[in-house]
Coordinates of C-alpha atoms and ligand atoms in Angstrom, one line a residue:
Chain A
M7 CA 110.4 113.7 140.7
F8 CA 108.6 111.0 139.1
D9 CA 105.7 112.7 137.4
V10 CA 103.8 110.1 135.8
Y11 CA 101.6 112.6 133.7
E12 CA 104.9 114.0 132.2
I13 CA 106.3 110.4 131.6
R14 CA 103.0 109.3 130.0
K15 CA 103.6 111.8 127.2
Q16 CA 106.5 109.9 126.2
F17 CA 104.8 107.0 125.2
P18 CA 102.9 108.1 121.9
V19 CA 100.4 105.0 121.8
L20 CA 99.0 106.1 125.2
G21 CA 97.6 109.1 123.5
R22 CA 95.8 107.1 120.9
L23 CA 91.9 106.8 121.4
I24 CA 90.6 103.4 121.6
N25 CA 87.1 103.0 120.4
G26 CA 86.8 106.8 120.9
K27 CA 87.8 106.4 124.6
P28 CA 91.1 107.2 126.4
N29 CA 93.6 104.4 126.1
T30 CA 93.6 102.7 129.3
F31 CA 96.4 100.2 128.9
L32 CA 96.4 97.5 131.8
D33 CA 98.5 94.9 130.0
T34 CA 102.0 95.7 130.4
G35 CA 102.4 92.1 132.1
A36 CA 102.0 90.8 128.4
S37 CA 104.2 93.3 126.7
A38 CA 105.0 97.0 127.4
Q39 CA 104.5 100.2 125.5
K40 CA 107.3 101.9 124.1
P41 CA 108.9 105.2 125.0
Q42 CA 109.7 107.6 122.3
C43 CA 113.3 107.4 123.0
V44 CA 113.5 103.7 122.3
I45 CA 111.5 104.2 118.9
D46 CA 114.0 107.2 117.9
K47 CA 117.0 105.2 118.6
M48 CA 116.0 102.1 116.5
L49 CA 114.9 104.3 114.0
K50 CA 118.1 106.4 114.0
V51 CA 120.1 103.0 113.8
Y52 CA 118.3 101.8 110.8
S53 CA 118.5 105.0 109.1
E54 CA 122.1 106.0 109.8
D55 CA 124.2 103.4 111.5
Y56 CA 123.2 100.1 110.2
A57 CA 125.4 97.1 109.2
N58 CA 126.1 93.7 110.5
V59 CA 128.0 93.1 113.6
H60 CA 131.3 91.4 114.5
R61 CA 132.1 90.9 110.9
G62 CA 133.0 93.9 108.8
S63 CA 136.3 95.6 108.5
Y64 CA 134.7 98.9 107.8
L65 CA 133.4 101.8 109.8
L66 CA 129.7 101.2 110.0
S67 CA 130.1 97.7 111.0
E68 CA 132.9 98.5 113.7
E69 CA 130.7 101.3 115.1
I70 CA 127.6 99.2 115.3
T71 CA 129.6 96.3 116.8
L72 CA 130.6 99.0 119.5
E73 CA 126.8 100.0 120.2
Y74 CA 125.8 96.3 120.4
E75 CA 128.3 95.5 123.0
K76 CA 127.4 98.8 124.7
A77 CA 123.8 97.4 125.0
R78 CA 125.4 94.4 126.7
K79 CA 127.0 96.7 129.1
I80 CA 124.0 98.5 130.0
V81 CA 122.3 95.3 130.8
Q82 CA 125.0 94.5 133.0
K83 CA 124.6 97.5 134.8
F84 CA 120.6 97.0 135.0
I85 CA 121.1 93.7 136.9
N86 CA 124.6 94.2 138.3
T87 CA 126.4 91.3 137.0
K88 CA 130.3 90.8 137.5
S89 CA 131.2 90.9 133.9
D90 CA 129.5 91.7 130.7
K91 CA 130.5 88.2 129.4
E92 CA 127.8 86.8 131.7
I93 CA 125.1 88.3 129.5
V94 CA 123.6 86.3 126.6
F95 CA 121.4 87.9 124.1
T96 CA 118.2 85.7 123.3
R97 CA 115.1 86.3 121.7
N98 CA 113.1 86.4 124.8
A99 CA 112.8 84.9 128.5
T100 CA 111.4 81.7 127.0
E101 CA 114.5 81.3 124.8
S102 CA 116.6 82.1 127.6
I103 CA 115.2 79.2 129.9
N104 CA 115.1 76.9 127.1
L105 CA 118.7 77.5 126.4
V106 CA 119.8 76.6 130.0
A107 CA 117.4 73.4 129.9
A108 CA 119.1 72.2 126.5
A109 CA 122.6 73.2 127.1
W110 CA 122.9 72.8 131.0
G111 CA 120.1 70.5 131.6
R112 CA 120.8 67.8 129.1
K113 CA 124.5 67.8 129.8
F114 CA 124.4 67.9 133.7
L115 CA 121.1 66.0 134.8
K116 CA 120.6 62.4 135.0
K117 CA 118.2 59.7 136.4
G118 CA 118.0 60.3 140.3
D119 CA 118.4 64.1 139.9
E120 CA 115.7 66.5 140.8
I121 CA 114.5 69.8 139.4
L122 CA 112.2 71.8 141.7
I123 CA 109.9 74.5 140.4
S124 CA 107.0 76.4 142.0
E125 CA 103.3 75.8 141.4
A126 CA 103.1 79.5 140.0
E127 CA 105.4 79.2 137.1
H128 CA 104.4 80.4 133.5
H129 CA 104.8 77.8 130.8
A130 CA 108.1 79.2 129.8
N131 CA 109.5 78.1 133.3
L132 CA 107.7 74.8 133.2
I133 CA 107.7 73.1 129.9
P134 CA 111.3 73.1 129.2
W135 CA 111.9 71.3 132.3
Q136 CA 109.4 68.7 131.5
Q137 CA 111.3 68.1 128.2
V138 CA 114.4 67.9 130.0
R139 CA 113.0 65.4 132.5
D140 CA 111.7 63.3 129.6
E141 CA 115.0 63.3 127.8
T142 CA 117.3 62.6 130.7
G143 CA 115.1 60.6 133.1
C144 CA 115.4 63.2 136.0
T145 CA 112.4 64.2 138.3
L146 CA 110.4 67.4 138.3
K147 CA 109.2 68.3 141.7
I148 CA 106.6 71.1 142.1
F149 CA 106.1 72.8 145.7
K150 CA 103.0 74.3 146.6
I151 CA 101.7 77.7 147.1
A152 CA 99.1 79.1 149.5
D153 CA 95.3 79.5 148.3
D154 CA 95.8 83.2 148.2
G155 CA 99.0 82.9 146.2
S156 CA 101.5 83.5 149.0
F157 CA 104.7 81.8 149.1
I158 CA 105.3 79.2 152.0
W159 CA 108.7 78.5 153.0
D160 CA 108.1 75.0 154.4
E161 CA 106.5 73.7 151.3
F162 CA 109.6 74.8 149.4
A163 CA 112.1 73.7 151.9
K164 CA 110.3 70.3 152.2
L165 CA 111.1 69.4 148.6
L166 CA 114.7 70.9 148.5
R167 CA 117.1 67.9 149.1
E168 CA 120.6 66.6 148.1
K169 CA 119.0 65.3 145.0
T170 CA 117.8 68.6 143.9
K171 CA 120.2 69.8 141.2
L172 CA 118.5 72.9 140.0
V173 CA 115.7 75.2 141.6
A174 CA 113.8 77.2 138.9
V175 CA 111.5 79.8 140.4
T176 CA 109.7 82.9 139.0
A177 CA 110.7 86.1 140.9
M178 CA 107.3 87.2 140.4
S179 CA 104.1 85.5 139.2
N180 CA 102.4 86.7 136.0
V181 CA 98.9 85.7 137.3
L182 CA 99.2 86.0 141.1
G183 CA 101.7 89.0 141.4
T184 CA 103.3 87.1 144.2
I185 CA 107.0 88.2 144.8
F186 CA 109.2 85.2 145.7
P187 CA 112.2 85.8 148.3
I188 CA 114.7 84.9 145.7
K189 CA 117.8 85.7 147.6
K190 CA 117.0 83.5 150.5
M191 CA 115.7 80.6 148.2
A192 CA 118.9 80.8 146.1
Q193 CA 120.9 80.6 149.5
A194 CA 118.9 77.4 150.6
A195 CA 119.4 75.8 147.2
H196 CA 123.1 76.4 147.1
N197 CA 123.2 74.7 150.6
V198 CA 122.0 71.5 149.1
G199 CA 124.5 72.0 146.1
A200 CA 121.7 73.0 143.7
L201 CA 121.9 75.8 141.0
F202 CA 119.1 78.4 141.3
L203 CA 117.6 80.0 138.0
T204 CA 114.9 82.7 138.4
D205 CA 112.5 83.9 135.8
A206 CA 112.6 87.6 136.3
C207 CA 110.2 88.4 133.4
Q208 CA 107.8 90.3 135.6
F209 CA 110.1 91.2 138.3
A210 CA 112.5 93.1 136.2
V211 CA 109.8 95.5 134.9
H212 CA 109.1 96.8 138.4
H213 CA 112.1 96.2 140.7
Q214 CA 116.0 97.0 141.0
I215 CA 117.7 93.6 140.2
D216 CA 121.3 92.7 141.8
V217 CA 122.3 89.3 140.7
Q218 CA 125.5 89.3 142.8
D219 CA 123.4 90.3 145.8
M220 CA 120.6 87.5 144.9
D221 CA 123.3 85.3 144.0
C222 CA 121.2 83.4 141.5
D223 CA 123.1 81.2 138.8
F224 CA 120.9 82.0 136.0
L225 CA 118.4 84.9 135.4
A226 CA 116.1 85.4 132.5
F227 CA 114.0 88.3 131.2
S228 CA 112.4 89.7 128.1
G229 CA 112.9 93.0 126.4
H230 CA 109.7 93.7 125.2
K231 CA 108.3 93.6 128.8
T232 CA 110.9 96.2 130.1
Y233 CA 109.6 99.0 127.7
G234 CA 112.1 97.7 124.9
P235 CA 111.5 96.1 121.4
S236 CA 110.4 92.4 121.1
G237 CA 112.8 89.9 119.4
I238 CA 115.4 90.5 122.4
G239 CA 115.7 88.5 125.7
V240 CA 118.4 88.3 128.1
L241 CA 120.0 85.3 129.9
Y242 CA 122.4 85.9 132.7
G243 CA 124.5 83.2 133.7
K244 CA 127.5 83.1 136.1
Y245 CA 130.6 82.8 134.0
D246 CA 131.9 79.6 135.4
I247 CA 128.8 77.9 134.7
L248 CA 128.4 79.3 131.3
E249 CA 131.8 78.1 130.3
K250 CA 131.0 74.6 131.2
M251 CA 128.0 74.7 128.8
P252 CA 128.1 73.3 125.5
P253 CA 126.4 75.4 122.6
Y254 CA 122.6 75.7 122.3
Q255 CA 122.5 76.3 118.6
C256 CA 125.6 76.3 115.9
G257 CA 126.5 78.5 113.0
G258 CA 128.3 81.5 112.2
D259 CA 129.6 83.9 115.2
M260 CA 129.9 81.4 117.8
V261 CA 132.9 79.5 116.8
D262 CA 136.5 79.7 117.4
H263 CA 138.1 77.4 114.7
V264 CA 136.4 75.4 112.2
S265 CA 137.6 72.7 110.0
Y266 CA 135.7 69.7 108.3
E267 CA 136.9 67.6 111.0
K268 CA 136.5 69.6 114.1
T269 CA 135.0 72.9 115.2
T270 CA 136.2 74.6 118.6
F271 CA 133.5 77.0 120.0
A272 CA 134.1 80.6 121.1
E273 CA 134.1 81.5 124.7
P274 CA 130.6 82.6 126.3
P275 CA 128.6 84.7 125.6
A276 CA 129.5 84.5 121.8
R277 CA 129.1 80.7 122.0
F278 CA 125.4 81.2 122.8
E279 CA 124.7 83.6 120.1
A280 CA 124.8 81.6 116.8
G281 CA 124.1 83.5 113.7
T282 CA 123.4 87.3 113.2
P283 CA 121.7 88.5 116.5
A284 CA 118.7 91.0 116.9
I285 CA 121.2 93.7 116.6
V286 CA 118.8 97.1 116.5
Q287 CA 116.5 95.2 119.2
A288 CA 119.7 94.7 121.4
I289 CA 120.6 98.3 121.0
G290 CA 116.8 99.2 121.6
L291 CA 116.7 97.3 124.8
G292 CA 120.0 99.1 125.8
E293 CA 118.0 102.3 125.5
A294 CA 115.0 101.1 127.3
L295 CA 116.8 100.1 130.3
N296 CA 118.5 103.5 130.4
F297 CA 115.3 105.1 130.3
M298 CA 114.1 102.9 133.3
M299 CA 117.4 103.7 135.1
N300 CA 117.1 107.3 134.5
L301 CA 113.7 107.3 135.9
G302 CA 115.1 105.5 138.9
M303 CA 114.1 101.9 139.7
D304 CA 113.2 102.9 143.1
N305 CA 110.8 105.6 142.0
I306 CA 109.2 103.2 139.6
T307 CA 108.6 100.6 142.4
A308 CA 107.2 103.3 144.7
H309 CA 104.8 104.6 142.2
E310 CA 103.6 101.2 141.4
K311 CA 103.5 100.1 144.9
E312 CA 101.1 103.1 145.7
L313 CA 99.0 102.3 142.6
T314 CA 98.9 98.7 143.7
K315 CA 97.4 99.7 146.9
Y316 CA 95.0 101.8 145.3
A317 CA 93.8 99.2 142.7
T318 CA 93.5 96.6 145.4
E319 CA 91.1 98.7 147.4
K320 CA 89.2 100.0 144.5
L321 CA 88.7 96.3 143.2
S322 CA 87.7 95.0 146.5
E323 CA 84.8 97.4 146.6
I324 CA 83.3 95.8 143.6
E325 CA 80.6 93.7 144.5
D326 CA 80.9 90.0 143.0
L327 CA 84.5 90.5 142.1
V328 CA 86.8 87.9 143.3
Q329 CA 90.6 88.7 143.4
I330 CA 92.9 85.8 142.7
G331 CA 96.3 86.2 144.1
T332 CA 96.3 88.3 147.2
A333 CA 99.5 87.7 148.9
K334 CA 100.9 90.3 151.2
D335 CA 104.1 90.6 149.0
K336 CA 102.5 91.2 145.7
G337 CA 103.2 93.6 142.9
G338 CA 100.8 95.1 140.1
V339 CA 99.1 92.1 138.8
F340 CA 95.4 91.8 139.6
S341 CA 93.6 88.7 138.3
F342 CA 90.0 88.4 138.9
V343 CA 86.6 87.0 138.0
L344 CA 83.2 88.4 138.3
K345 CA 80.8 85.7 139.8
S346 CA 78.0 86.2 137.3
V347 CA 80.0 87.2 134.1
H348 CA 82.4 85.3 132.0
P349 CA 85.8 86.9 131.5
Q350 CA 85.3 87.1 127.8
D351 CA 82.0 88.9 128.0
M352 CA 83.5 91.2 130.4
A353 CA 86.7 91.7 128.2
F354 CA 84.1 92.7 125.4
I355 CA 82.7 95.6 127.3
L356 CA 86.0 96.5 128.7
D357 CA 87.5 96.7 125.3
K358 CA 84.8 99.1 124.1
E359 CA 85.6 101.3 127.0
G360 CA 89.2 101.6 125.7
V361 CA 90.4 99.3 128.8
A362 CA 93.0 96.6 127.5
L363 CA 93.4 93.6 129.8
R364 CA 94.0 90.1 129.2
I365 CA 91.8 87.1 129.7
G366 CA 92.6 83.4 129.8
H367 CA 95.0 80.9 131.5
H368 CA 97.9 83.6 130.9
C369 CA 100.2 80.7 129.9
A370 CA 100.1 79.2 133.3
E371 CA 97.2 76.8 132.7
P372 CA 97.9 74.5 135.7
L373 CA 98.3 77.6 137.9
V374 CA 94.8 79.0 136.9
H375 CA 93.1 75.6 137.4
R376 CA 95.1 75.1 140.8
M377 CA 93.3 78.3 142.0
G378 CA 90.1 76.9 140.7
Y379 CA 89.3 78.6 137.3
E380 CA 89.4 78.0 133.5
S381 CA 90.0 81.6 132.8
V382 CA 90.6 84.9 134.7
A383 CA 90.9 88.4 133.6
R384 CA 94.2 89.9 134.5
A385 CA 95.1 93.8 134.6
T386 CA 98.6 94.5 135.1
L387 CA 100.5 97.9 135.8
G388 CA 103.4 99.7 134.1
L389 CA 105.2 102.9 135.1
Y390 CA 103.0 104.9 133.0
N391 CA 99.5 103.9 134.5
T392 CA 97.7 106.3 137.0
K393 CA 95.0 106.3 139.4
E394 CA 92.5 107.5 136.5
D395 CA 93.4 104.1 134.7
I396 CA 92.2 102.2 137.6
D397 CA 89.1 104.5 138.0
R398 CA 88.5 103.7 134.4
L399 CA 88.8 100.0 134.8
V400 CA 86.4 100.0 137.9
K401 CA 83.8 102.1 135.9
A402 CA 84.1 99.7 132.9
I403 CA 83.8 96.8 135.1
E404 CA 80.6 98.1 136.7
K405 CA 79.2 99.1 133.5
A406 CA 79.9 95.2 132.1
K407 CA 77.9 94.0 135.1
T408 CA 74.9 96.0 133.9
F409 CA 74.9 93.9 130.7
F410 CA 74.4 90.5 132.1
Chain B
M20 CA 62.7 83.9 113.1
T21 CA 64.9 84.3 109.9
I22 CA 68.3 85.9 109.2
E23 CA 66.4 88.7 107.4
D24 CA 64.4 89.3 110.4
L25 CA 67.5 89.6 112.6
I26 CA 68.9 92.0 110.2
E27 CA 66.0 94.0 110.4
N28 CA 65.8 94.1 114.1
F29 CA 69.6 94.8 114.3
E30 CA 69.1 97.7 111.9
L31 CA 66.8 99.3 114.6
L32 CA 69.3 99.4 117.2
E33 CA 71.6 102.5 117.2
D34 CA 74.7 101.9 119.1
W35 CA 76.8 98.9 120.2
E36 CA 75.6 98.8 123.6
D37 CA 72.0 98.2 122.4
K38 CA 73.4 95.6 119.8
Y39 CA 75.0 93.8 122.3
R40 CA 72.3 93.7 124.9
Y41 CA 70.0 92.4 122.1
L42 CA 72.7 89.6 121.2
I43 CA 72.8 88.7 124.9
D44 CA 69.0 88.3 124.8
L45 CA 69.1 86.1 121.7
G46 CA 71.8 84.1 123.4
A47 CA 69.7 83.4 126.4
K48 CA 67.2 81.9 124.0
L49 CA 69.6 79.2 123.0
E50 CA 68.2 75.9 124.2
H51 CA 70.4 73.9 126.8
M52 CA 71.9 70.9 124.6
P53 CA 71.7 67.4 126.1
E54 CA 74.3 66.9 128.7
K55 CA 76.2 64.3 126.7
Y56 CA 77.2 66.8 124.2
Y57 CA 79.3 69.0 126.6
T58 CA 82.6 67.0 125.8
E59 CA 85.8 67.8 124.2
D60 CA 84.7 65.9 121.2
W61 CA 82.1 68.5 120.3
K62 CA 84.3 71.8 121.1
V63 CA 85.1 74.2 118.7
R64 CA 88.9 75.0 118.7
G65 CA 90.2 78.5 118.3
C66 CA 87.8 80.5 120.5
Q67 CA 88.5 82.3 123.7
S68 CA 85.6 80.8 125.5
Q69 CA 84.3 77.3 125.4
V70 CA 82.1 76.6 122.4
W71 CA 80.2 73.4 121.2
L72 CA 78.5 72.6 118.2
V73 CA 76.6 69.6 117.2
P74 CA 75.5 68.7 113.9
K75 CA 72.5 66.5 112.5
K76 CA 71.6 65.6 109.0
E77 CA 68.0 65.0 107.9
D78 CA 66.9 64.8 104.3
N79 CA 69.9 66.3 103.2
K80 CA 69.5 69.3 105.2
F81 CA 71.8 70.2 108.3
Y82 CA 70.6 71.3 111.6
F83 CA 72.8 72.3 114.4
V84 CA 72.6 72.8 118.1
G85 CA 75.3 74.8 120.0
D86 CA 76.1 76.4 123.4
S87 CA 79.1 78.5 125.0
D88 CA 79.9 79.5 128.5
A89 CA 79.9 83.3 127.6
A90 CA 76.8 85.2 127.0
I91 CA 78.0 87.3 124.1
V92 CA 79.2 84.2 122.3
K93 CA 75.8 82.4 122.8
G94 CA 74.3 85.2 121.1
I95 CA 76.8 84.7 118.0
I96 CA 75.8 81.1 118.1
Y97 CA 72.2 81.9 118.0
I98 CA 72.7 84.1 114.9
V99 CA 74.9 81.2 113.2
L100 CA 72.4 78.7 113.7
T101 CA 69.8 80.9 112.4
I102 CA 71.8 81.4 109.2
F103 CA 72.8 77.6 108.7
N104 CA 69.9 75.7 110.0
G105 CA 67.9 74.0 107.4
L106 CA 70.4 74.4 104.6
T107 CA 72.0 71.7 102.2
A108 CA 75.8 71.2 102.2
E109 CA 75.8 73.1 98.9
E110 CA 73.9 75.9 100.4
I111 CA 76.1 76.1 103.5
K112 CA 79.0 76.4 101.0
N113 CA 77.6 79.3 99.4
V114 CA 77.0 81.3 102.6
D115 CA 78.7 84.7 102.8
I116 CA 79.1 85.0 106.6
N117 CA 81.0 88.1 106.4
N118 CA 78.5 89.9 104.3
I119 CA 75.7 88.8 106.7
F120 CA 77.6 90.2 109.9
T121 CA 78.2 93.3 108.0
R122 CA 74.5 93.8 107.4
L123 CA 73.8 92.9 111.1
G124 CA 76.1 95.8 111.8
L125 CA 78.0 93.6 113.9
N126 CA 81.1 93.2 111.9
E127 CA 82.7 96.4 113.1
H128 CA 81.9 95.6 116.6
L129 CA 83.4 92.2 116.7
S130 CA 86.9 92.3 117.9
P131 CA 89.7 90.3 115.8
S132 CA 89.7 87.5 118.4
R133 CA 86.0 87.2 118.3
R134 CA 86.0 87.4 114.5
N135 CA 88.4 84.4 114.7
G136 CA 85.9 82.4 117.0
L137 CA 83.2 83.0 114.4
S138 CA 85.4 81.9 111.6
S139 CA 86.4 78.7 113.8
M140 CA 82.6 78.1 114.1
T141 CA 81.8 78.5 110.3
E142 CA 84.8 76.4 109.3
K143 CA 83.5 73.6 111.6
I144 CA 80.3 73.8 110.1
L145 CA 81.8 73.7 106.5
Y146 CA 83.7 70.6 107.9
Y147 CA 80.5 68.8 109.0
A148 CA 78.8 69.7 105.7
N149 CA 81.6 68.1 103.7
I150 CA 82.0 65.1 105.8
L151 CA 78.4 63.9 106.6
Ligands
PLP30 C1 106.6 85.1 134.4 C2 106.9 85.0 133.0 N1 107.8 84.0 132.4 C3 108.0 84.0 131.1 C4 107.3 84.8 130.2 C5 107.8 84.5 128.6 O1 108.1 85.6 128.1 P1 108.3 85.7 126.7 O2 107.1 85.3 126.0 O3 108.8 87.0 126.4 O4 109.5 84.8 126.5 C6 106.4 85.6 130.5 C7 105.6 86.4 129.6 O5 104.4 86.4 129.6 C8 106.2 85.7 132.1 O6 105.2 86.6 132.5

């Protein structure tokens, strides 16, 4: 059974009073809080098990290498890849996407080729492609979404053609909450001979992922959003594609043979993990993903779905509040503005009431502008949020309104 | 009103809610700047809302006008202008803004990001004091 009140107890920071008020944490979309098991695991590794990986010929190093590689296998299970060799550890989703842009994009894209992305991308899935465009002379196409944030198949299909070599789309928008039909889109991309990358940064926090079923070629997500530590991210790539890609950074750990004349590079994923990796963070991530899988991804989705429905209703009862992103297929992301109150003014009062959310353009400036705003407030759900959190949010918004 | 008057008034207010209501009232007193100043050139970087600040120098003294699209920030601008308007460059350099906001009882009620915004504003004022 998914008992959110029991589960909350495993997140120590949620028990902290904020400005004397209960911690109403509604910013999981930016970064999630950590359960005790992740904190304990990392503390244990640092206290009892620490050494460098892949290097030493002694017990500690061999043990921790096994732990590090075990974390890779947990990621494999979490997103169901064919092989653990298809998992590259990075710093975060941003680095995962940059890796593909730099190693795959620069090698395989040229003038006349097209990259297709959506209007709803985070800067992390926009700017790397602009850079590749400027370096290779290829073209960056952007397909439109509806005013309510919905995905429109025809807008996507219209721009998908022979010239398209890569489609890179978020699985779930961090501003609108819109969930994109990744499996169908990947199939359409493959039909014109394009590769498909999905930014699963938000999606992975709330949903079961099966990369073989989705049939995407690349997938990126960040550990810190999936209840793991910061400093660790994941890039999944199909092995035959990773194999053809040159290294991203060079140094230790990623080589086969080195002489002053010539260096041959290791096979993936080692080829893309130059230098000492984020060892303890990777192990912490493994623990976090196990935590989610033990709760059951379907249980997490169901809990948040119910809460999303509740929050949508409650927010729509607030006079003067405009919700941004109301697609039918959306997850627990609520962007909104009050007609008469600047988001920053509101955020101040909310902070005083212990309610944490984010304001601004949420690293998706063109998208927020396209929706007609400079700055919006955004509340996002995590598996530990409750109806009481939503009630406190609503109460705090009502209070903020009395000030202006 | 001088900054000492403002400090006295803030002292009378007990909790953050009253302090912020007063801050918002002060912000509402800011005069709208001439339209031509609402441009990128006069923007102060490093604030979460839009902030404009425009300097003028007369008889070696500085006078600023400013505005923001956020009400609480307008109140902060009102205080900042009360502190700095009519000072010479030398006097501006000697202002201890942190101390004043502590005496206003506002320091503890400003979140780190707003404190950043405040220091962006004072840095900009110092910058103008140095170059004009
Ligand atoms: C959809 C999406 N993509 C990418 C990112 C970037 O994640 P990170 O900063 O962890 O690299 C985020 C995080 O805000 C996101 O929400």
